[in-house]
Amino acid sequence: MESRLTEIEIKLALTEDLVDTLNMTVHRQQEQIDALQRQLVQLYHQMQSAAPSAESRDLRDEIPPHY
């Protein structure tokens, strides 16, 4: 009986460690997602501010870089 209890305690400790590790991983990923969302918003604003000048040129008139 005592060996079963010890085995359960070991499994519980390992499970708690795994949950903590997964929690840290999810937290880091959420921070990365937040940073990427901020960058996306900044790029969107840059594109919006540059849009009027981009509309005045026609991409078909430009020569591709390999020519």
Coordinates of C-alpha atoms in Angstrom, one line a residue:
M1 CA 0.0 0.0 0.0
E2 CA 2.8 2.4 0.9
S3 CA 4.6 1.8 -2.4
R4 CA 1.4 2.6 -4.3
L5 CA 1.1 5.9 -2.4
T6 CA 4.7 6.7 -3.1
E7 CA 4.2 6.0 -6.8
I8 CA 1.2 8.3 -6.8
E9 CA 3.1 11.0 -5.1
I10 CA 5.9 10.8 -7.6
K11 CA 3.4 10.9 -10.5
L12 CA 1.7 13.9 -8.9
A13 CA 5.1 15.8 -8.5
L14 CA 6.0 15.0 -12.1
T15 CA 2.6 16.2 -13.3
E16 CA 2.8 19.4 -11.3
D17 CA 6.3 20.1 -12.9
L18 CA 4.9 19.4 -16.4
V19 CA 1.9 21.8 -15.8
D20 CA 4.3 24.5 -14.6
T21 CA 6.5 24.0 -17.7
L22 CA 3.5 24.1 -20.0
N23 CA 2.2 27.2 -18.2
M24 CA 5.5 29.0 -18.7
T25 CA 5.5 28.0 -22.4
V26 CA 2.0 29.3 -22.9
H27 CA 2.9 32.5 -21.2
R28 CA 6.0 33.1 -23.4
Q29 CA 3.9 32.3 -26.5
Q30 CA 1.3 34.8 -25.5
E31 CA 3.9 37.4 -25.0
Q32 CA 5.2 36.6 -28.5
I33 CA 1.7 36.8 -30.0
D34 CA 1.1 40.2 -28.3
A35 CA 4.4 41.5 -29.7
L36 CA 3.6 40.3 -33.2
Q37 CA 0.1 41.9 -33.0
R38 CA 1.7 45.2 -32.0
Q39 CA 4.1 44.9 -35.0
L40 CA 1.2 44.1 -37.3
V41 CA -0.7 47.2 -36.2
Q42 CA 2.4 49.3 -36.7
L43 CA 2.9 47.9 -40.2
Y44 CA -0.8 48.4 -41.0
H45 CA -0.5 52.1 -40.0
Q46 CA 2.7 52.5 -42.1
M47 CA 0.9 50.9 -45.1
Q48 CA -2.1 53.2 -44.6
S49 CA 0.1 56.3 -44.4
A50 CA 2.0 55.2 -47.5
A51 CA -1.1 54.1 -49.5
P52 CA -1.7 57.4 -51.3
S53 CA 1.7 57.5 -52.9
A54 CA 1.5 53.8 -53.8
E55 CA -1.7 54.3 -55.7
S56 CA -0.2 57.0 -57.9
R57 CA 2.2 54.5 -59.5
D58 CA 1.4 51.5 -61.7
L59 CA 3.4 48.4 -60.9
R60 CA 3.0 47.2 -64.5
D61 CA 5.2 50.1 -65.6
E62 CA 8.1 49.1 -63.4
I63 CA 10.9 46.8 -64.7
P64 CA 11.4 43.7 -62.6
P65 CA 14.8 43.5 -60.8
H66 CA 16.0 40.7 -63.0
Y67 CA 16.0 42.8 -66.2

